[in-house]
GROMACS .gro file of C-alpha atoms in nm:
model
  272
    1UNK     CA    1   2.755   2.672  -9.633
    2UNK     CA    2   3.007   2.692  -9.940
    3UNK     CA    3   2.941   2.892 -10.252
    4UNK     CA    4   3.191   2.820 -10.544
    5UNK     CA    5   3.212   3.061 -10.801
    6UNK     CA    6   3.400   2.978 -11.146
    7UNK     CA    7   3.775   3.020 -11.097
    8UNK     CA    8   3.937   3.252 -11.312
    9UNK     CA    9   4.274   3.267 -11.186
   10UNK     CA   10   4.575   2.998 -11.261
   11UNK     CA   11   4.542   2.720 -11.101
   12UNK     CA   12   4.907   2.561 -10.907
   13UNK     CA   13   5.007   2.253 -11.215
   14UNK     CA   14   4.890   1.912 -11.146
   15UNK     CA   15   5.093   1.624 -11.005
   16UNK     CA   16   5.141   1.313 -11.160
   17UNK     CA   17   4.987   1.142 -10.912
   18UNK     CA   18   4.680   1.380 -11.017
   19UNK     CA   19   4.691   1.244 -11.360
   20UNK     CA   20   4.679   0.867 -11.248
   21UNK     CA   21   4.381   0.989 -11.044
   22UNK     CA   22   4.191   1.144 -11.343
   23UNK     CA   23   4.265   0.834 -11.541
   24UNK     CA   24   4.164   0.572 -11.302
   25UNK     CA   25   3.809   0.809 -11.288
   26UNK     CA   26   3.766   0.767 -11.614
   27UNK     CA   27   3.843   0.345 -11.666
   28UNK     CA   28   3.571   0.383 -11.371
   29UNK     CA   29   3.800   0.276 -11.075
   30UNK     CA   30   3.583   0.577 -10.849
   31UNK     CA   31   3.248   0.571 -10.703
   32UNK     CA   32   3.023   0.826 -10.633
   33UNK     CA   33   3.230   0.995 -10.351
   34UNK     CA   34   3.599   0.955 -10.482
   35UNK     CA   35   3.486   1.023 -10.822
   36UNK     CA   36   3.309   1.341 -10.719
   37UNK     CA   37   3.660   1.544 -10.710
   38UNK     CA   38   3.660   1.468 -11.126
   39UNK     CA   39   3.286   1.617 -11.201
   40UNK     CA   40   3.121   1.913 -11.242
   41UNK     CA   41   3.162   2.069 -10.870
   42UNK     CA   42   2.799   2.171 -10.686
   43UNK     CA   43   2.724   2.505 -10.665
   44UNK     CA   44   2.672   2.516 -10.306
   45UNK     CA   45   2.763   2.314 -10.028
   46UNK     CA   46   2.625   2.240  -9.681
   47UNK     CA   47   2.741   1.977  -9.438
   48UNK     CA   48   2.662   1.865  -9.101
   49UNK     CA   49   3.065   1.931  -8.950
   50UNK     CA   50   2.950   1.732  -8.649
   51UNK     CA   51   2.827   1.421  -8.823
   52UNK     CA   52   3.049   1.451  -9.144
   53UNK     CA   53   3.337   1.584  -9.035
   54UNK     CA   54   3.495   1.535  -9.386
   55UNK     CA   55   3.216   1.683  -9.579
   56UNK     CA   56   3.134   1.375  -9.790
   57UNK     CA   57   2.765   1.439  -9.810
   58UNK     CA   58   2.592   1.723  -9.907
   59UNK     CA   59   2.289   1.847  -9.757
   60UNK     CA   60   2.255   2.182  -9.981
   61UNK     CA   61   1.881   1.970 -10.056
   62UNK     CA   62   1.780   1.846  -9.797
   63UNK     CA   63   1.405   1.982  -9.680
   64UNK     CA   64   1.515   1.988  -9.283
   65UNK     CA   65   1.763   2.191  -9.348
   66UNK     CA   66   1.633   2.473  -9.567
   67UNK     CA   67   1.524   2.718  -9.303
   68UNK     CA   68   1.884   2.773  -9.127
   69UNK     CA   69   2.042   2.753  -9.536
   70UNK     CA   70   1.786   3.030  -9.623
   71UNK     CA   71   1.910   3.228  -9.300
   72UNK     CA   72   2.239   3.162  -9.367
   73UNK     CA   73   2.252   3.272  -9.746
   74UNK     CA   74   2.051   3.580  -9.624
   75UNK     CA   75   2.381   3.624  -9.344
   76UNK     CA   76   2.625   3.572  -9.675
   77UNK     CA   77   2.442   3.822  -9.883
   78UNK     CA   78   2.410   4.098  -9.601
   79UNK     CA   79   2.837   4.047  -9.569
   80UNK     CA   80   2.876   4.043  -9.893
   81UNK     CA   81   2.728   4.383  -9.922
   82UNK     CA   82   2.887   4.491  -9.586
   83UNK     CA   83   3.196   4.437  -9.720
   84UNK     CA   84   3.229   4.573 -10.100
   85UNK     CA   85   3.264   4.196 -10.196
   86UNK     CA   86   3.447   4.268 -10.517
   87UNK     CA   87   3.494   3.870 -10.607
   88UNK     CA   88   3.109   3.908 -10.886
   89UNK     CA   89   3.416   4.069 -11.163
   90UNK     CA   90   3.699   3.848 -11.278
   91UNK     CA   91   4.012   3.998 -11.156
   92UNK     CA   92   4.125   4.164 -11.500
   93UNK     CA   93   3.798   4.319 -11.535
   94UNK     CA   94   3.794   4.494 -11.194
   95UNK     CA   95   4.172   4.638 -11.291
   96UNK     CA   96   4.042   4.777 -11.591
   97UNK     CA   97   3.745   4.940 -11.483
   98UNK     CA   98   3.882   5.086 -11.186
   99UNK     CA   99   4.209   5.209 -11.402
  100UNK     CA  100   3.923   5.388 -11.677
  101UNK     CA  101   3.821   5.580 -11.417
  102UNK     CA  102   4.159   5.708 -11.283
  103UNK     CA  103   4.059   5.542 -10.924
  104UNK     CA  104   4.129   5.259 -10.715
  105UNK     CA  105   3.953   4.958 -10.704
  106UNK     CA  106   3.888   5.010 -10.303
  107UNK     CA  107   3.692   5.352 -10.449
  108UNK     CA  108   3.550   5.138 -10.704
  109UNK     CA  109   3.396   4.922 -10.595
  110UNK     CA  110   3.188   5.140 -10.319
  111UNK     CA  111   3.050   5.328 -10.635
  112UNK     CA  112   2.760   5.179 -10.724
  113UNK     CA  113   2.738   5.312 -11.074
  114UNK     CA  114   3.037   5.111 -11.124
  115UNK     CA  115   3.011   4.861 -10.923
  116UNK     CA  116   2.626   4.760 -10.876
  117UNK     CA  117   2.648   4.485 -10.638
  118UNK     CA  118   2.346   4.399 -10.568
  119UNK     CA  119   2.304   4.327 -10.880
  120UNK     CA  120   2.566   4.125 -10.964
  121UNK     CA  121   2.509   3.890 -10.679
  122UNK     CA  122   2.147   3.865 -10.822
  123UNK     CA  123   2.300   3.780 -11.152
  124UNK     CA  124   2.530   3.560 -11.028
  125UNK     CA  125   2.306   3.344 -10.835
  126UNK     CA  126   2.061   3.292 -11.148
  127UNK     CA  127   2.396   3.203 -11.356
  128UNK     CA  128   2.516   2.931 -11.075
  129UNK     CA  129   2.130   2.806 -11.063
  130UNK     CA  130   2.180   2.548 -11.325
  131UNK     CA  131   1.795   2.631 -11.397
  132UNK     CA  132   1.730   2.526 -11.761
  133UNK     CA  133   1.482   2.820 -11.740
  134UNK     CA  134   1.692   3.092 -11.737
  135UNK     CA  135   1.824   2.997 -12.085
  136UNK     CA  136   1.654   3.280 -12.283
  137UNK     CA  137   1.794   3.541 -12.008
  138UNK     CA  138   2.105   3.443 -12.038
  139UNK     CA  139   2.067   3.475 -12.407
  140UNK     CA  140   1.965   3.831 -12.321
  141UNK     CA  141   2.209   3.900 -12.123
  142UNK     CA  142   2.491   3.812 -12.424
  143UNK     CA  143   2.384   4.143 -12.526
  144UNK     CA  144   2.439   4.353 -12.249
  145UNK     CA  145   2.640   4.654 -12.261
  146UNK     CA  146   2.801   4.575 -11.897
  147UNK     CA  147   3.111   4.323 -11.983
  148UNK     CA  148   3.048   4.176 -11.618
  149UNK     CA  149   2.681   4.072 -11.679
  150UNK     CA  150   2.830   3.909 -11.999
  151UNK     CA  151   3.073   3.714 -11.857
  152UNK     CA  152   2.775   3.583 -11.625
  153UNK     CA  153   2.549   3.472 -11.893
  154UNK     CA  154   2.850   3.266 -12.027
  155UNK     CA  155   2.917   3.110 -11.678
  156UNK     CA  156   2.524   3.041 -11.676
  157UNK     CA  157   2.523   2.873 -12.050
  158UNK     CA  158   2.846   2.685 -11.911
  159UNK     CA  159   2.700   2.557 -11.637
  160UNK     CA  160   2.343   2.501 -11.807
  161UNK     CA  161   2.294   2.093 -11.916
  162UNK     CA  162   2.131   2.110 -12.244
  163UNK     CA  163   2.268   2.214 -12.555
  164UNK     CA  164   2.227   2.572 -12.587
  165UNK     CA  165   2.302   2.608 -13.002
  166UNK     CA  166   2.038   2.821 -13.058
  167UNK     CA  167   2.262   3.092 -12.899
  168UNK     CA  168   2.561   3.014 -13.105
  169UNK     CA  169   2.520   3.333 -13.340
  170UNK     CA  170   2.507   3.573 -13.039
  171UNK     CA  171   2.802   3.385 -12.866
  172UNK     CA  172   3.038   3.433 -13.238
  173UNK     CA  173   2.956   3.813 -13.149
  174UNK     CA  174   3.000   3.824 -12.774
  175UNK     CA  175   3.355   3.642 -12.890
  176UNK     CA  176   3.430   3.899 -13.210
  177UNK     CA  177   3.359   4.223 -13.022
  178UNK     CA  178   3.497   4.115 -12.669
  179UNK     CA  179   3.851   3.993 -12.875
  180UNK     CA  180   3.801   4.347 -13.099
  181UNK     CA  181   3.827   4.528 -12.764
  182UNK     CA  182   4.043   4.365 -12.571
  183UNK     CA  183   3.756   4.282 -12.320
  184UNK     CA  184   3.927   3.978 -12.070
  185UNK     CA  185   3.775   3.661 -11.991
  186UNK     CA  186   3.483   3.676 -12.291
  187UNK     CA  187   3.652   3.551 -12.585
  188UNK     CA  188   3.771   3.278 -12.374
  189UNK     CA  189   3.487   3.176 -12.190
  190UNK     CA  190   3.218   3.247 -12.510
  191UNK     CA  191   3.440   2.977 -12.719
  192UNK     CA  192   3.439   2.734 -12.410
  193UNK     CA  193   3.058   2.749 -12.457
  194UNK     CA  194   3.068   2.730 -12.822
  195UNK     CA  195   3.296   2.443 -12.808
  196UNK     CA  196   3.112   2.237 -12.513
  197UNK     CA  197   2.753   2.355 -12.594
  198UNK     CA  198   2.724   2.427 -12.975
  199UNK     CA  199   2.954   2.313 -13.208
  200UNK     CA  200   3.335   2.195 -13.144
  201UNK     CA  201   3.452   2.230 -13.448
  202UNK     CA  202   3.379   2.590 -13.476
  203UNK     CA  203   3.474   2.618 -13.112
  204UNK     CA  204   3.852   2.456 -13.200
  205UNK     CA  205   3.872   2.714 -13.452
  206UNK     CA  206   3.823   2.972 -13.219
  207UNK     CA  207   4.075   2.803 -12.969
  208UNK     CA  208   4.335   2.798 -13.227
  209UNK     CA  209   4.278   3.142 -13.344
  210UNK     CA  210   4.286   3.246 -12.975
  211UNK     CA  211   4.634   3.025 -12.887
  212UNK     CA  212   4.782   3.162 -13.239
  213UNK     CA  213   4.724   3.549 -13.150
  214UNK     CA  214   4.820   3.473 -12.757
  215UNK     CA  215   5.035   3.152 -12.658
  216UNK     CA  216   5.074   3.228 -12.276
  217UNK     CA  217   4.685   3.312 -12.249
  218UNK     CA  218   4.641   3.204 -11.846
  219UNK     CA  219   4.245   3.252 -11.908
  220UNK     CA  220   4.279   2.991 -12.226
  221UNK     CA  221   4.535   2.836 -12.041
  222UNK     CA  222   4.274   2.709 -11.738
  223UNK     CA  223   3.989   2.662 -11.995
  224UNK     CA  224   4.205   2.354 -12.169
  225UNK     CA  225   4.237   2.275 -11.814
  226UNK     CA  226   3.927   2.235 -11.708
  227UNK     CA  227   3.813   2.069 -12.058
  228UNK     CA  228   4.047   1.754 -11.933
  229UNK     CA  229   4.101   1.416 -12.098
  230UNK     CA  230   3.863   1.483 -12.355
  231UNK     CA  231   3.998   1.771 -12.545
  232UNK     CA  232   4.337   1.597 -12.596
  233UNK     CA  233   4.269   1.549 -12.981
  234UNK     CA  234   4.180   1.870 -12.995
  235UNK     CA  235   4.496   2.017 -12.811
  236UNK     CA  236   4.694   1.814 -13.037
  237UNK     CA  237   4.547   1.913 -13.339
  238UNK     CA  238   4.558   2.316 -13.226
  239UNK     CA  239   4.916   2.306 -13.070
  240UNK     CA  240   5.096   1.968 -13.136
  241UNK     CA  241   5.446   1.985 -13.291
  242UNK     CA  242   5.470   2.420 -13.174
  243UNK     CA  243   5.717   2.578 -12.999
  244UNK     CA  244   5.574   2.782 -12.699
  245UNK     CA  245   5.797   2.972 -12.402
  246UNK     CA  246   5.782   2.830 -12.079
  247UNK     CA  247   5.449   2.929 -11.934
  248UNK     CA  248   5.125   2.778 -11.753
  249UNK     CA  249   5.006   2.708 -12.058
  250UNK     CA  250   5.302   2.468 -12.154
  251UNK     CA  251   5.219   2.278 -11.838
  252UNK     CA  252   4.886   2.229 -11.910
  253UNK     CA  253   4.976   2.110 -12.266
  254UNK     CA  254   5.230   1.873 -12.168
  255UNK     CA  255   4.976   1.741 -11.900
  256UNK     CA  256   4.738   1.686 -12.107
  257UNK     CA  257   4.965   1.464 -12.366
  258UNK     CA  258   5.001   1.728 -12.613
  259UNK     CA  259   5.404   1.705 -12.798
  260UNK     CA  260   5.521   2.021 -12.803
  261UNK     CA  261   5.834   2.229 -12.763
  262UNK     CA  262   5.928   2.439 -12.487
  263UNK     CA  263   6.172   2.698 -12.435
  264UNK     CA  264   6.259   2.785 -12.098
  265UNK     CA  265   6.230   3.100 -11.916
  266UNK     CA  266   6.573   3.281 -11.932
  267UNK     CA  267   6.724   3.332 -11.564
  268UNK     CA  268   6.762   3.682 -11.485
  269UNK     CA  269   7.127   3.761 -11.392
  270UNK     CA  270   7.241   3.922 -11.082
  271UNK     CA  271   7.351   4.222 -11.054
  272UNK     CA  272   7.682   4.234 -10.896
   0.00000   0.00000   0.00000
């Protein structure tokens, strides 16, 4: 079984040939199993390896298989918890708590005042649920004090289908105080929402302000990535005709069709 959790790292730049791929999706040259590499990915996975040895069909659903995918999420959970799985915090997050409190992250993470697990694994399988009823706890959740169960509730909304506007307001304040503080991930991620859930032009706004006060953003960076084809016009309008040093982000502007300028990154000269 296969759990995939919202990357939050860089992701290695595109090929052309990637590009061709995405297009031909879209002028609907796919069907439903080529075309599944340019959707919305399932949150879990299970395949038969025997019968499907490529893992085209997916059997996450299927009623004579839900007793061994109960045992085996029960057998992911237990070595999850075995193991300190510190994966349920982004990356920057886990840094920053574990440099607060003068420790490691190893020590960390086996503190469960700091790092609750089990509850973040709870939280994380309600925000991956893509249950339209968890809406209002995910609202709740915007409001949390812990910055991790935060940046859950956003993944959740994310991931939700409907249009979540009614939690616009609380999303402008998860976005002022997170950017205030310096929080990772949650100005990011709460104007992806606002953007793709609640209203774009506010959302672009938030983009811009967000590209303006950090050009080589990586986080931002991967969230125009993942926005694809679509937010060209809106790339354009927010960074078309800038300069920008070489970075991820430049590649991910430039791949997306977006003119801009690029300086490259000086070589650092031997020393002799």
């Amino acid at each position: 079984m296969i759990r995939r959790p919202p990357r939050s790292t860089p992701k290695p730049s595109s090929a052309a040939s990637d590009v061709y791929k995405r297009q031909a999706h879209k002028a609907g040259q796919t069907n439903a199993i080529t075309g599944r590499f340019f959707e919305p990915r399932a949150s879990e996975e299970f395949y038969d390896n025997a019968e499907d040895f490529d893992n085209v069909h997916n059997l996450i659903d299927a009623p004579e298989h839900q007793t061994k995918i109960a045992e085996l999420k029960a057998e992911l959970r237990r070595q999850q918890l075995a193991c300190y799985d510190s994966g349920l915090i982004p990356e920057d997050m886990r840094i920053n708590r574990a440099n607060k409190h003068d420790i490691t992250i190893y020590e960390m993470v086996r503190n469960p005042e700091l790092y609750p697990l089990e509850k973040y694994l709870d939280i994380a399988d309600m925000a991956i649920a893509r249950d339209e009823a968890n809406f209002n706890t995910f609202v709740t959740w915007l409001s949390d004090t812990d910055e991790v169960v935060q940046y859950w509730a956003l993944v959740g909304l994310l991931l939700l289908k409907q249009d979540v506007s009614a939690a616009q307001e609380k999303l402008k304040q998860v976005f002022d105080s997170s950017l205030a503080a310096g929080t990772p991930y949650l100005p990011e991620f709460s104007a992806w929402v606002i953007y793709q859930k609640c209203d774009a032009e506010l959302g672009e706004q938030l983009f811009q302000q967000l590209l303006e006060q950090a050009p080589v953003n990586e986080t931002l960076a991967n969230v125009f990535d993942w926005l694809g084809d679509d937010a060209q016009p809106m790339l354009s309008r927010i960074a078309g005709g800038k300069s920008f040093n070489e970075s991820f982000m430049t590649q991910v502007l430039q791949r997306e069709g977006v003119e801009i300028t690029v300086t490259p990154k000086q070589k650092k000269k031997k020393k002799k």
